[in-house]
Coordinates of C-alpha atoms in Angstrom, one line a residue:
M889 CA -5.3 18.0 -71.9
P890 CA -3.5 16.8 -68.8
S891 CA -4.6 18.0 -65.4
P892 CA -2.6 21.0 -64.0
E893 CA 0.6 19.8 -62.3
W894 CA 0.1 21.3 -58.9
H895 CA 0.0 19.9 -55.4
F896 CA -0.4 21.4 -51.9
K897 CA 0.3 18.9 -49.1
R898 CA -2.5 18.0 -46.8
A899 CA -1.1 14.9 -45.1
L900 CA -2.6 15.6 -41.7
I901 CA -6.1 15.8 -43.1
A902 CA -5.5 12.5 -44.9
E903 CA -4.5 10.9 -41.6
E904 CA -7.7 12.2 -40.0
Y905 CA -9.9 10.8 -42.8
L906 CA -8.3 7.4 -42.5
K907 CA -9.0 7.3 -38.8
A908 CA -12.7 8.1 -39.6
M909 CA -13.0 5.3 -42.1
Y910 CA -15.2 2.2 -41.6
S911 CA -15.4 -1.1 -43.3
G912 CA -18.5 -2.5 -44.8
V913 CA -21.6 -0.6 -46.0
I914 CA -23.5 0.1 -42.8
L915 CA -21.2 3.1 -42.0
S916 CA -19.9 4.6 -45.3
T917 CA -17.5 7.6 -45.3
T918 CA -17.5 10.2 -48.0
V919 CA -15.2 13.2 -48.6
M920 CA -16.9 16.1 -50.3
A921 CA -15.5 19.1 -52.1
P922 CA -16.8 21.4 -54.8
P923 CA -15.7 20.7 -58.4
K924 CA -12.0 21.6 -59.2
T925 CA -11.1 22.5 -55.7
G926 CA -8.5 19.7 -55.2
L927 CA -10.3 16.6 -54.1
S928 CA -8.8 14.2 -56.7
H929 CA -5.3 15.6 -56.1
F930 CA -5.9 15.1 -52.3
F931 CA -6.8 11.5 -52.9
I932 CA -3.9 10.7 -55.1
H933 CA -1.1 12.8 -53.6
D934 CA -2.1 12.7 -49.9
L935 CA -4.5 10.0 -49.0
M936 CA -3.0 7.2 -51.1
P937 CA 0.6 7.6 -49.8
C938 CA -0.7 7.9 -46.2
A939 CA -2.8 4.7 -46.6
T940 CA 0.1 2.7 -48.1
Q941 CA 2.4 3.8 -45.3
Q942 CA -0.2 2.4 -42.9
G943 CA -0.2 -1.0 -44.7
Y944 CA -3.2 -0.6 -47.0
I945 CA -3.3 -1.8 -50.6
V946 CA -5.0 1.1 -52.5
A947 CA -7.2 1.1 -55.6
Y948 CA -8.2 4.5 -56.9
V949 CA -11.4 4.2 -58.9
N950 CA -12.0 7.1 -61.2
L951 CA -15.7 7.4 -62.1
A952 CA -15.5 10.8 -63.8
N953 CA -15.9 9.6 -67.4
P954 CA -19.5 8.6 -68.2
L955 CA -18.2 6.6 -71.2
V956 CA -16.2 4.3 -68.9
P957 CA -18.5 1.8 -67.2
A958 CA -18.2 1.6 -63.4
A959 CA -17.0 -2.1 -63.5
A960 CA -14.4 -1.1 -66.1
A961 CA -13.2 1.7 -63.9
M962 CA -12.9 -0.7 -61.0
L963 CA -11.0 -3.3 -63.0
M964 CA -8.5 -0.7 -64.2
A965 CA -8.0 0.5 -60.6
L966 CA -7.3 -3.0 -59.5
D967 CA -4.8 -3.3 -62.3
R968 CA -3.0 -0.3 -60.8
L969 CA -3.0 -1.3 -57.1
A970 CA -0.7 0.9 -55.0
T971 CA 1.1 -0.9 -52.2
S972 CA 3.9 0.0 -49.8
S973 CA 6.2 -2.3 -51.8
N974 CA 5.9 -0.2 -55.0
Q975 CA 5.4 3.1 -53.4
A976 CA 8.9 4.3 -54.1
S977 CA 8.3 4.1 -57.8
S978 CA 4.8 5.4 -57.8
S979 CA 3.5 8.8 -58.7
F980 CA 3.3 9.9 -55.1
G981 CA 6.4 8.4 -53.5
F982 CA 8.9 11.2 -53.6
L983 CA 7.2 14.5 -54.2
K984 CA 9.8 17.2 -53.8
G985 CA 8.3 20.4 -52.5
M986 CA 4.7 21.5 -52.9
F987 CA 4.3 21.9 -56.6
L988 CA 5.1 20.0 -59.8
S989 CA 5.6 23.0 -62.1
D990 CA 7.2 21.4 -65.2
K991 CA 7.5 18.0 -66.9
K992 CA 11.1 17.5 -65.8
K993 CA 9.9 17.5 -62.1
A994 CA 7.0 15.1 -62.7
P995 CA 7.7 11.9 -60.8
K996 CA 7.8 8.6 -62.6
G997 CA 5.2 5.9 -62.0
V998 CA 1.5 5.4 -62.5
D999 CA -0.6 8.2 -63.9
Y1000 CA -3.8 7.8 -62.0
Y1001 CA -5.5 10.5 -64.1
H1002 CA -5.1 9.3 -67.7
S1003 CA -3.3 6.0 -68.0
T1004 CA -4.7 3.0 -69.8
L1005 CA -3.6 -0.5 -70.1
P1006 CA -3.5 -2.9 -73.1
G1007 CA -6.2 -5.0 -71.5
D1008 CA -8.6 -2.2 -71.0
E1009 CA -10.6 -3.0 -74.1
E1010 CA -11.8 -6.3 -72.6
Y1011 CA -13.4 -4.3 -69.8
F1012 CA -15.8 -2.5 -72.2
Q1013 CA -18.5 -5.0 -73.0
D1014 CA -22.2 -5.1 -72.6
D1015 CA -22.3 -8.3 -70.5
I1016 CA -21.3 -7.2 -67.0
A1017 CA -21.2 -10.7 -65.4
P1018 CA -17.7 -11.6 -66.6
L1019 CA -16.4 -8.2 -65.4
L1020 CA -17.9 -8.8 -61.9
A1021 CA -16.4 -12.2 -61.7
L1022 CA -13.0 -10.8 -62.8
I1023 CA -13.3 -8.1 -60.1
D1024 CA -13.8 -10.8 -57.4
K1025 CA -10.8 -12.7 -58.8
K1026 CA -8.6 -9.6 -58.6
V1027 CA -9.8 -8.6 -55.1
N1028 CA -9.2 -12.2 -53.8
K1029 CA -5.7 -12.1 -55.3
A1030 CA -4.9 -8.8 -53.6
L1031 CA -6.3 -9.4 -50.1
P1032 CA -3.4 -11.7 -48.9
K1033 CA -1.1 -8.7 -49.3
G1034 CA -3.0 -6.6 -46.8
P1035 CA -6.3 -4.7 -46.2
L1036 CA -7.7 -3.1 -49.4
L1037 CA -8.8 0.5 -49.5
L1038 CA -11.1 1.4 -52.4
I1039 CA -11.2 5.1 -53.2
F1040 CA -14.2 5.9 -55.4
D1041 CA -13.6 9.4 -56.9
G1042 CA -17.0 10.6 -58.1
A1043 CA -19.0 8.2 -56.0
H1044 CA -22.3 10.0 -57.0
A1045 CA -21.8 8.2 -60.4
L1046 CA -22.4 4.8 -58.8
G1047 CA -26.1 5.4 -59.4
R1048 CA -26.0 7.0 -62.8
D1049 CA -27.2 4.1 -65.0
A1050 CA -28.3 0.5 -65.0
H1051 CA -24.7 -0.7 -65.3
A1052 CA -23.6 1.4 -62.4
L1053 CA -26.5 0.1 -60.3
Q1054 CA -25.7 -3.5 -61.1
F1055 CA -22.0 -2.9 -60.2
S1056 CA -23.1 -1.2 -57.0
E1057 CA -25.2 -4.3 -56.0
H1058 CA -22.1 -6.4 -56.5
L1059 CA -19.9 -4.0 -54.6
R1060 CA -22.3 -4.2 -51.7
D1061 CA -22.0 -8.0 -51.7
L1062 CA -18.2 -7.7 -51.9
L1063 CA -18.0 -5.3 -49.0
L1064 CA -20.2 -7.6 -46.9
A1065 CA -18.2 -10.6 -47.8
H1066 CA -14.9 -8.9 -46.8
R1067 CA -16.1 -6.7 -44.0
D1068 CA -12.8 -6.7 -42.2
Q1069 CA -10.5 -6.6 -45.2
V1070 CA -12.0 -4.2 -47.7
F1071 CA -12.5 -0.5 -46.8
P1072 CA -14.4 1.9 -49.1
L1073 CA -13.9 5.6 -49.1
Y1074 CA -16.0 7.8 -51.4
G1075 CA -15.4 11.2 -52.9
T1076 CA -18.0 13.5 -54.4
C1077 CA -18.6 17.0 -55.7
D1078 CA -22.4 16.4 -56.2
L1079 CA -24.2 16.0 -52.9
E1080 CA -27.7 15.7 -54.4
A1081 CA -26.7 12.7 -56.6
W1082 CA -24.7 11.3 -53.6
R1083 CA -27.9 11.3 -51.5
Q1084 CA -29.7 9.3 -54.1
T1085 CA -26.9 6.7 -54.0
F1086 CA -26.2 6.5 -50.3
Q1087 CA -29.3 7.8 -48.5
N1088 CA -32.0 6.3 -50.7
K1089 CA -33.2 3.1 -48.9
A1090 CA -33.9 1.5 -52.3
A1091 CA -30.4 2.1 -53.6
P1092 CA -27.8 -0.8 -53.4
L1093 CA -25.3 1.2 -51.4
Y1094 CA -27.8 2.7 -48.9
S1095 CA -25.9 3.3 -45.7
E1096 CA -27.7 3.7 -42.4
G1097 CA -24.8 5.8 -41.0
A1098 CA -23.5 7.5 -44.1
S1099 CA -21.3 10.4 -43.2
V1100 CA -19.9 13.3 -45.2
H1101 CA -16.6 15.0 -44.4
T1102 CA -16.1 18.3 -46.2
L1103 CA -12.5 18.7 -47.5
P1104 CA -11.3 22.2 -46.3
L1105 CA -10.8 24.4 -49.2
L1106 CA -7.3 25.8 -49.9
D1107 CA -6.8 29.2 -48.3
D1108 CA -4.1 31.8 -47.6
A1109 CA -1.4 29.2 -46.9
F1110 CA -1.9 27.8 -50.4
L1111 CA -1.9 31.3 -52.0
Q1112 CA 1.2 32.4 -50.2
A1113 CA 3.0 29.1 -51.3
V1114 CA 2.1 29.8 -54.9
L1115 CA 3.5 33.4 -54.7
D1116 CA 6.6 32.2 -52.9
H1117 CA 7.1 29.4 -55.4
H1118 CA 7.4 32.0 -58.2
G1119 CA 9.2 34.6 -56.1
L1120 CA 6.4 37.2 -56.6
Q1121 CA 6.0 40.3 -54.4
I1122 CA 2.2 40.4 -54.6
S1123 CA -0.1 41.2 -51.7
L1124 CA -2.1 38.3 -50.3
D1125 CA -5.3 40.4 -50.7
E1126 CA -4.6 40.7 -54.4
A1127 CA -4.0 36.9 -54.6
R1128 CA -7.3 36.3 -52.7
Q1129 CA -9.2 38.4 -55.2
A1130 CA -7.7 36.6 -58.2
F1131 CA -8.3 33.2 -56.6
A1132 CA -12.0 34.1 -56.0
Q1133 CA -12.3 35.3 -59.6
L1134 CA -11.2 31.9 -60.8
G1135 CA -13.8 30.2 -58.6
G1136 CA -11.3 29.0 -56.0
C1137 CA -9.9 26.4 -58.3
P1138 CA -6.3 25.8 -57.2
G1139 CA -5.0 24.1 -60.4
I1140 CA -6.3 26.9 -62.6
F1141 CA -4.9 29.5 -60.2
A1142 CA -1.5 27.9 -60.0
N1143 CA -1.2 27.7 -63.8
L1144 CA -2.5 31.2 -64.3
V1145 CA 0.1 32.7 -61.9
A1146 CA 2.8 30.7 -63.6
D1147 CA 1.8 32.0 -67.0
W1148 CA 1.4 35.5 -65.7
S1149 CA 4.7 35.6 -63.9
S1150 CA 6.5 34.7 -67.1
T1151 CA 5.0 37.7 -69.0
H1152 CA 4.0 40.4 -66.5
A1153 CA 2.2 42.0 -69.4
T1154 CA -0.4 43.5 -67.0
G1155 CA -1.5 43.5 -63.4
L1156 CA -2.5 40.1 -61.9
L1157 CA -6.1 41.1 -61.3
E1158 CA -6.5 42.5 -64.8
Y1159 CA -4.8 39.4 -66.2
T1160 CA -7.2 37.1 -64.2
A1161 CA -10.3 39.1 -65.2
R1162 CA -9.4 38.6 -68.8
Y1163 CA -9.7 34.8 -68.3
S1164 CA -12.6 34.7 -65.9
A1165 CA -14.7 36.9 -68.2
L1166 CA -14.6 34.1 -70.8
Q1167 CA -17.4 31.6 -70.8
K1168 CA -14.8 28.8 -70.4
P1169 CA -11.1 29.0 -69.4
P1170 CA -8.5 28.8 -72.2
T1171 CA -7.0 25.5 -73.0
L1172 CA -3.8 26.4 -71.1
L1173 CA -5.8 26.5 -67.9
T1174 CA -8.4 23.9 -68.5
A1175 CA -8.2 20.9 -66.1
G1176 CA -8.9 17.6 -67.8
A1177 CA -8.7 16.0 -64.4
P1178 CA -10.5 13.0 -63.0
C1179 CA -13.6 14.2 -61.3
C1180 CA -13.4 16.7 -58.5
S1181 CA -9.8 17.7 -59.1

């Protein structure tokens, strides 16, 4: 299932995170948010366009799928580099308004959540050495175009298995070799696993000054925008209760309100309770998003 088509602009926060970013591995910067509270959407729709506007080339590395090796995820990200020159045709170039509520409004360009490339199969092999060499080749080819920002969504997965650890060792060497040209930014929704990856002195990506910035959760401004988008006369307090019942997951909330507003079969809270009482959300509301969407 595709991820919910919602977006709430947080451009100012994106600018602040870019200012707090460091090169190399000694001072690594991580953005943290609970699962399904909008971190992946923030990276793709806010941070990436902000970075390209400031001259960065951006690679979004999705580490959510445990079946996709870390090196393969990196290679696929490098194949989809976002630059200021192609921003106009990318998936975040001309977002109109706050939400993408139907397929007709979905912008054309790269699908950073689900797209695959014809060459992806060659990235799934047991021998990681050729993949690491190919990563170096692609990075060296990209660097003359500008500084490279690597966004690792689900960075806690960089220590999940032997392959990931080997990739992390190579990543450390790459960051050291290109200290002033390659900038890593990490995202996580699992702080315990993140600590094992970045605060464990034996880990390849151990960072002496590792810092974590918590992404502010969406609040009343988001809820009011959802209600206004559908022209609903519902109290903000009722929206807060429904949002809380859904675990504060903006994509699920936006889709539920859209579904409810088209039926009005019952009250919003009653409608929400019907879903939240289930052990898992119905397929209509399930986010098959990257990692911490």
